[in-house]
Coordinates of C-alpha atoms in Angstrom, one line a residue:
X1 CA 19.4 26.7 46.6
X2 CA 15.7 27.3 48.0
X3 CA 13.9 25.9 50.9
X4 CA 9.9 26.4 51.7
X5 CA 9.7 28.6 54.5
X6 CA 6.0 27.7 54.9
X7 CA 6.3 25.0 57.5
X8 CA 8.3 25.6 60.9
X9 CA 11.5 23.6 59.9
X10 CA 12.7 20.6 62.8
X11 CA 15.5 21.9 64.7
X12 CA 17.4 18.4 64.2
X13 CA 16.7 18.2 60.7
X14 CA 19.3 19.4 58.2
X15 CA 17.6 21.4 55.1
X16 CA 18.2 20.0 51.4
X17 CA 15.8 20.0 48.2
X18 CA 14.4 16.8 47.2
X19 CA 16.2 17.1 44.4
X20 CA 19.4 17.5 46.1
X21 CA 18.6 14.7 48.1
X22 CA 17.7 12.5 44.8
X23 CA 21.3 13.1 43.1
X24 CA 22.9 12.3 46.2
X25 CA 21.2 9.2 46.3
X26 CA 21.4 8.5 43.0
X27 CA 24.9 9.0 43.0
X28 CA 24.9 6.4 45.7
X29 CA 22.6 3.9 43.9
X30 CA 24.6 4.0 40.6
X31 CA 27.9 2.9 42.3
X32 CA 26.4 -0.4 43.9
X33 CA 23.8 -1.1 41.2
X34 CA 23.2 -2.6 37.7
X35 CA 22.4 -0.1 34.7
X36 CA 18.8 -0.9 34.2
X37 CA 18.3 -1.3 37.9
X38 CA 19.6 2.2 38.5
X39 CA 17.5 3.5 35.8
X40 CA 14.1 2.3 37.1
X41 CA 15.2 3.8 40.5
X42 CA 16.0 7.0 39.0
X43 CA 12.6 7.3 36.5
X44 CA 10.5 6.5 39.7
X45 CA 12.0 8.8 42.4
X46 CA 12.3 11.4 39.4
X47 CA 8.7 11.1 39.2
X48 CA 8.2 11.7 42.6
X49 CA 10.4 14.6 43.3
X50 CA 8.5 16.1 40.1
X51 CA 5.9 16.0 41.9
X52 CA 6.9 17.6 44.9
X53 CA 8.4 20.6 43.2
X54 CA 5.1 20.8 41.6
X55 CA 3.4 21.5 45.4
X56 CA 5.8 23.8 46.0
X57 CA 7.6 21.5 48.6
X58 CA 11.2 22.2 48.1
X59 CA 12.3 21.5 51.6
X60 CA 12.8 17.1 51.8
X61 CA 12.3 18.1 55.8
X62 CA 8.4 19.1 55.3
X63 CA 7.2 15.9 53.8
X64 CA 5.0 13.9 55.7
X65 CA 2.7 11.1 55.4
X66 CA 0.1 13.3 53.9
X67 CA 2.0 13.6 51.2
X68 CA 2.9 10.3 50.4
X69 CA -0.4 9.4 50.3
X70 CA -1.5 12.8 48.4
X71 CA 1.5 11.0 45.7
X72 CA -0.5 7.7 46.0
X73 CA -3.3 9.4 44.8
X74 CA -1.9 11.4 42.3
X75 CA -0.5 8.2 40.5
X76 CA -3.5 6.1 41.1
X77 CA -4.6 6.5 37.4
X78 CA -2.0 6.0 36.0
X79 CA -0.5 3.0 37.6
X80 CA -1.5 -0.8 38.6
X81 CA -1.0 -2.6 41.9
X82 CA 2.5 -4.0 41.2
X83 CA 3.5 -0.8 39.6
X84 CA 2.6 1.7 42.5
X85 CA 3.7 -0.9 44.6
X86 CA 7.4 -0.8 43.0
X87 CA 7.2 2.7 43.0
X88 CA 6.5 3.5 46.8
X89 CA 9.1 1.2 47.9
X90 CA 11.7 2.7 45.7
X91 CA 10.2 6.4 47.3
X92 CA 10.4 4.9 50.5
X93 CA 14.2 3.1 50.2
X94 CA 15.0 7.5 49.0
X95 CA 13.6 8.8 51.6
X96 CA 15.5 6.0 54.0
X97 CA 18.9 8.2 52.6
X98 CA 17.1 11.4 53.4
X99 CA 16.8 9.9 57.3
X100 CA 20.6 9.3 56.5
X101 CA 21.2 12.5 55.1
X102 CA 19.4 14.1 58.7
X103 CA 16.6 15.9 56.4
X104 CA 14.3 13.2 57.2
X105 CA 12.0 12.1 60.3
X106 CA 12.8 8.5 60.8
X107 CA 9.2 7.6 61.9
X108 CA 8.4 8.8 57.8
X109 CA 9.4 6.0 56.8
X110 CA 8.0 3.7 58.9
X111 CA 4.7 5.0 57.9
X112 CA 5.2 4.0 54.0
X113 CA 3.8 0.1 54.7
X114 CA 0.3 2.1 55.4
X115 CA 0.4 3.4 51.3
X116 CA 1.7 0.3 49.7
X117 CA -0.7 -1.6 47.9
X118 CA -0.9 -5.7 49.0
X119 CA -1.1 -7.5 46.0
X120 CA -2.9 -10.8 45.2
X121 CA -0.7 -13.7 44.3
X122 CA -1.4 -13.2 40.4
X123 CA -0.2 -9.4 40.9
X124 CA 2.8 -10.5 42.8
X125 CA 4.2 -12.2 40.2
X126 CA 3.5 -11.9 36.8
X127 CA 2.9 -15.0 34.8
X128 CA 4.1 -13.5 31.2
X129 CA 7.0 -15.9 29.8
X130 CA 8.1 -17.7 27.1
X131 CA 7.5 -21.3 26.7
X132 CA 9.7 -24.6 25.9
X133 CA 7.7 -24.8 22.3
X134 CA 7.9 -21.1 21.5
X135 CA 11.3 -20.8 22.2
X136 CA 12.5 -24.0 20.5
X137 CA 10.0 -22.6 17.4
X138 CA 12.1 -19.3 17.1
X139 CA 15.5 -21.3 17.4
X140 CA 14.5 -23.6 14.8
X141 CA 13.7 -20.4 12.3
X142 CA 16.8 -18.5 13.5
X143 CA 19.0 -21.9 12.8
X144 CA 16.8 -22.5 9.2
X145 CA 17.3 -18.7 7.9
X146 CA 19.9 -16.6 10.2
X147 CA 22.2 -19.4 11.1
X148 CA 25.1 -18.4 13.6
X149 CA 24.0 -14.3 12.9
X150 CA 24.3 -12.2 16.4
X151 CA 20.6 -12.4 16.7
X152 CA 21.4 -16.5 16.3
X153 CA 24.2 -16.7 18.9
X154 CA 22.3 -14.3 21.5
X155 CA 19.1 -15.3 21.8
X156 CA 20.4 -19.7 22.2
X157 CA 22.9 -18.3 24.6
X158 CA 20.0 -16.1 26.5
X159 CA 18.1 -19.5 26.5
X160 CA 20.5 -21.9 27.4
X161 CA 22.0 -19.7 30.4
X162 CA 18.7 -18.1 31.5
X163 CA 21.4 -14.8 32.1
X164 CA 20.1 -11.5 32.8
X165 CA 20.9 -8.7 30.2
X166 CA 23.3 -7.3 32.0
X167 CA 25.6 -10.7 31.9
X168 CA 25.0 -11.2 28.2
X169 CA 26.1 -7.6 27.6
X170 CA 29.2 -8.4 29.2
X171 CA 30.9 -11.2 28.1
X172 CA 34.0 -10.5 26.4
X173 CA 35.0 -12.5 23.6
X174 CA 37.3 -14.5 25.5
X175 CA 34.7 -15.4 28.2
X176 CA 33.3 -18.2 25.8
X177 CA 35.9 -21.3 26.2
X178 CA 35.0 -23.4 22.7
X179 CA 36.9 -26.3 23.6
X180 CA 35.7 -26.3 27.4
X181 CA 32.1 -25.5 26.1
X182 CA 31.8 -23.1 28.8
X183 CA 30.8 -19.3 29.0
X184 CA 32.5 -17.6 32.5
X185 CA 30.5 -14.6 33.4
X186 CA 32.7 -11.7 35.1
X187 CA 32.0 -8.7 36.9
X188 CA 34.2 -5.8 35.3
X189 CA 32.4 -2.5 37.3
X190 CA 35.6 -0.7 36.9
X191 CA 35.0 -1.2 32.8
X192 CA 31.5 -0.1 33.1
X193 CA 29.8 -4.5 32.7
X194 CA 29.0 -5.0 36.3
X195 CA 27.0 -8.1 36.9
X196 CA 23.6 -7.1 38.8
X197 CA 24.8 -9.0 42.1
X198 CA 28.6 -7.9 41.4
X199 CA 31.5 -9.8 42.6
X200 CA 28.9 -12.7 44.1
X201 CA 27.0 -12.9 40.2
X202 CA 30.2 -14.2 38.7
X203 CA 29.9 -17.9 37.8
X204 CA 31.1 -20.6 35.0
X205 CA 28.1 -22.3 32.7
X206 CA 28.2 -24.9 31.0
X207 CA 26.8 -24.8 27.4
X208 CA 24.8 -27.3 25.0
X209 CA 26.7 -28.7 22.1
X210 CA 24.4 -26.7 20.2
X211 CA 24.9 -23.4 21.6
X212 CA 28.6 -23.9 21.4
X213 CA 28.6 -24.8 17.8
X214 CA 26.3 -21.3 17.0
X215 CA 28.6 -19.7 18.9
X216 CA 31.7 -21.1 17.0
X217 CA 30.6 -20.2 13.8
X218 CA 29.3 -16.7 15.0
X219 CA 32.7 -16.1 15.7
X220 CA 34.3 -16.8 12.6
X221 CA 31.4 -15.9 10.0
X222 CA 29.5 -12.6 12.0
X223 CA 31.2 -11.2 14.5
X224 CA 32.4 -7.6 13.9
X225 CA 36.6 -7.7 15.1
X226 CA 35.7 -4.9 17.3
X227 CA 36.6 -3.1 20.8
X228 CA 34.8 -1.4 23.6
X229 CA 35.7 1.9 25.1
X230 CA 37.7 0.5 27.4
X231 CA 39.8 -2.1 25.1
X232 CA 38.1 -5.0 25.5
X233 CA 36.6 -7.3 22.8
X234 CA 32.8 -8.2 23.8
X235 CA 31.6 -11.3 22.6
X236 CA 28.3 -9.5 21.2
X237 CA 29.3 -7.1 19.2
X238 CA 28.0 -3.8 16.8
X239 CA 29.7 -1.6 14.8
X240 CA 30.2 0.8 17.7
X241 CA 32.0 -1.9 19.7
X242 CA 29.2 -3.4 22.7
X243 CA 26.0 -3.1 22.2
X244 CA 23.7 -1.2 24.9
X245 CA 20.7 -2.9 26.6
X246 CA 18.6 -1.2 24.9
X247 CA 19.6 -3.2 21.7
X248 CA 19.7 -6.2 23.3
X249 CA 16.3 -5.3 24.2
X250 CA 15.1 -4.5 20.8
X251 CA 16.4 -8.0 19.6
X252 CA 14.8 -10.3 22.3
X253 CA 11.1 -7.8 20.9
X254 CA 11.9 -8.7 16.8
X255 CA 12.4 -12.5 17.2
X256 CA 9.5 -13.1 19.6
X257 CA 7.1 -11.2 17.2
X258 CA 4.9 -14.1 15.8
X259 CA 5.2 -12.3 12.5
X260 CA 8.9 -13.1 12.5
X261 CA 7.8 -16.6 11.6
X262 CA 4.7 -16.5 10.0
X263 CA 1.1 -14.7 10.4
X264 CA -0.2 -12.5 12.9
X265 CA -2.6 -13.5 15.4
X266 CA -3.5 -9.2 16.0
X267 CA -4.1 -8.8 11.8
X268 CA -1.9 -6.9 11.4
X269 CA 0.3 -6.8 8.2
X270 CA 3.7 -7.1 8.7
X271 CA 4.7 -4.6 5.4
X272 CA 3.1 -1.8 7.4
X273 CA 2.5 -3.1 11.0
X274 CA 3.7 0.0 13.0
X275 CA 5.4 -2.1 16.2
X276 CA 7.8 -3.0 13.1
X277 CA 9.1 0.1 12.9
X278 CA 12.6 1.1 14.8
X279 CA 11.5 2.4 18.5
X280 CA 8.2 0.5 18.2
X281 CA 8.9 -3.5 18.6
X282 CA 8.0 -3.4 22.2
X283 CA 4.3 -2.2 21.2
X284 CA 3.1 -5.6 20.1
X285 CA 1.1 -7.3 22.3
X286 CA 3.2 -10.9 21.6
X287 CA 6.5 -9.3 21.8
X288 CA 8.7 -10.3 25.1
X289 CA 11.4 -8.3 27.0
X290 CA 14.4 -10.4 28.1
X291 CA 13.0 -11.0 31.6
X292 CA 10.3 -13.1 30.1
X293 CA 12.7 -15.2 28.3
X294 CA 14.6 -16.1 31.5
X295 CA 11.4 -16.7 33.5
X296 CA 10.9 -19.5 30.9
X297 CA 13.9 -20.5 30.8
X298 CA 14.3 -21.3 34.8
X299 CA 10.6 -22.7 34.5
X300 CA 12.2 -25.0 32.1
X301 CA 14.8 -26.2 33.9
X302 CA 12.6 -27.0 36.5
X303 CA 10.0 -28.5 34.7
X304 CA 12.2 -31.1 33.7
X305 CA 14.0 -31.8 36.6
X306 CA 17.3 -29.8 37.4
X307 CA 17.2 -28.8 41.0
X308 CA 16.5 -25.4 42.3
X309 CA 19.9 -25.4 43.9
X310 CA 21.7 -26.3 40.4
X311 CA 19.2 -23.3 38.3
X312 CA 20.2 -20.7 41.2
X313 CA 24.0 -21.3 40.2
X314 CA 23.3 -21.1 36.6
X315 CA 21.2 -17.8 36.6
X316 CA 22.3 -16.0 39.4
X317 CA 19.3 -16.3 42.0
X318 CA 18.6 -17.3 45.1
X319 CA 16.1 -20.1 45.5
X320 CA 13.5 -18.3 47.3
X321 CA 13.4 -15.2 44.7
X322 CA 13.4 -18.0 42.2
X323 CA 10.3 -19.8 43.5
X324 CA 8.8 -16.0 44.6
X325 CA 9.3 -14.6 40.7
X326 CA 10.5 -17.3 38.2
X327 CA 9.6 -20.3 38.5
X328 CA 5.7 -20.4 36.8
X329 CA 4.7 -24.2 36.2
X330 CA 1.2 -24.0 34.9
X331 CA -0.6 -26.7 36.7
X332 CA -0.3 -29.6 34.4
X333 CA 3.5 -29.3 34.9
X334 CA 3.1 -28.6 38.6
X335 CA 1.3 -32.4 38.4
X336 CA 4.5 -33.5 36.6
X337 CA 6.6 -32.4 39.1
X338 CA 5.2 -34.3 42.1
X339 CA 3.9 -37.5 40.0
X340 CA 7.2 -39.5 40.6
X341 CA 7.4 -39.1 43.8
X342 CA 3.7 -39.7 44.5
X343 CA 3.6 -42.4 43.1
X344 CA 6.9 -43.9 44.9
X345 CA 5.5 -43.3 48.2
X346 CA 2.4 -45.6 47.2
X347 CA -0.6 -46.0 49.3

């Protein structure tokens, strides 16, 4: 292990390489977080301690508010305002564990909120989704030519609950009630399908007679008779037992291509288009992640009436981060919303 012995080290700081520092944390991050939480934490502070070991700084007790904004700078090109804005907060929540670790001057980290970016309330939250019609459009197609297939029973059951990835990935098979027409979703951390909130994300939802009866028949007709790692039988399934997130990613991208139900508005040909191609879905400018697909779904909801008490119990999210990140009426529904209860309070 090195240190730079360029700068006068703080008596009451304890030496450690930034990279040192970021597997400790990580360590820390990956025991009380989500997969793809962990791995946007770990891609962004990567990035950073890269960059640090590029300048030769190999002592976490040397950095300074110089170089955070010498980092700011650096990734200015490549980066917009939510991005960088993401990516300092993640930086600064790392170095908050190097003030824990000793190796790092507590006033540091007060100086971040001078490098973040403010963002505008369009750059706060983006208003990508997927709408009522378009959703319904690619359910209709799915139930006309793919009828109860996996892609079938995820993407109505990613609709109707409005769940995150990581609660679809880990239903077990005996999760979905067909009687009850229910699907409980259970954190499991020690069998590797933590929910993203844990223990507090676990919650029973009620399902549409119509996603029950996809789900029924996915059962008998499609689903592999499979097990995990650990022994368990997911309700999703591939031929290697559960599927990662990265193919329930992939899915969500093929099925919101438009070409997966007709033409395509880029002119592209669909024989050779190249975001067709395994590795590439994500590349087309129509296709959607899952987060996009809940954002629609919970604008849904509220669009036509549920409660923002009732959606927070069904998706797992508190009210506030619902109206802060989810919840994107366009203005005609915003209207919608409040004409009942305009027009009740009269003149």
């Amino acid at each position: 292990m090195s240190f730079d012995t360029s700068h006068a080290n703080r008596d009451d700081l304890r030496p450690i390489t930034p990279r040192q520092a970021m597997e400790e944390w990580l360590d820390v991050i990956e025991a009380d977080t989500a997969g793809s939480t962990a791995h946007s934490y770990r891609r962004r502070v990567r990035q950073f301690v890269q960059w640090l070991e590029s300048e030769g700084v190999l002592n976490l007790n040397i950095v300074d508010g110089r170089d955070i904004k010498a980092y700011r700078d650096h990734r200015a090109p490549a980066l917009n305002n939510t991005s960088m804005k993401n990516e300092l907060r993640t930086v600064r929540q790392f170095m908050s564990y190097g003030v824990a670790l000793e190796a790092v001057e507590p006033a540091l980290v007060e100086k971040f909120s001078a490098h973040i970016p403010s963002l505008t309330k369009g750059e706060a939250s983006s208003d990508l989704m997927l709408g009522r019609e378009r959703a319904h459009a690619i359910l209709d197609h799915l139930d006309r030519f793919r009828y109860a297939t996996r892609d079938h029973a995820l993407f109505i059951t990613m609709w109707d609950t409005g769940a995150r990835i990581s609660g679809l990935q880990a239903l077990d098979l005996d999760d979905f009630d067909a009687e009850d027409g229910t699907v409980r979703f259970v954190s499991r951390e020690e069998s590797e399908t933590r929910l993203k909130n844990g223990l507090t994300g676990e919650r029973l939802n009620v399902l549409n007679e119509k996603t029950v009866e996809v789900l029924r028949h996915y059962i008998r007709e499609h689903r592999r008779d499979v097990e995990d790692d650990f022994g368990r039988k997911p309700l999703f399934t591939s031929k290697f037992g559960r599927p990662t997130s990265s193919t329930f990613r992939r899915t969500t991208y093929n099925l919101t291509h438009p070409c997966f139900r007709g033409g395509c508005p880029h002119d592209e040909d669909p024989d050779t288009c190249q975001y067709r191609e395994h590795g590439h879905e994500s590349k087309c400018p129509s296709a959607l992640s899952p987060h996009p697909i809940r954002t629609g779904r919970i604008t849904d909801l509220r669009n036509r009436g549920v409660r923002i008490q009732k959606v927070a119990g069904r998706v797992d999210a508190l009210p506030d981060t619902i109206r802060a990140y989810y919840d994107k009426p366009n203005l005609g529904e915003e209207l919608d919303r409040r004409r009942d209860e305009i027009a009740e309070a009269g003149l």
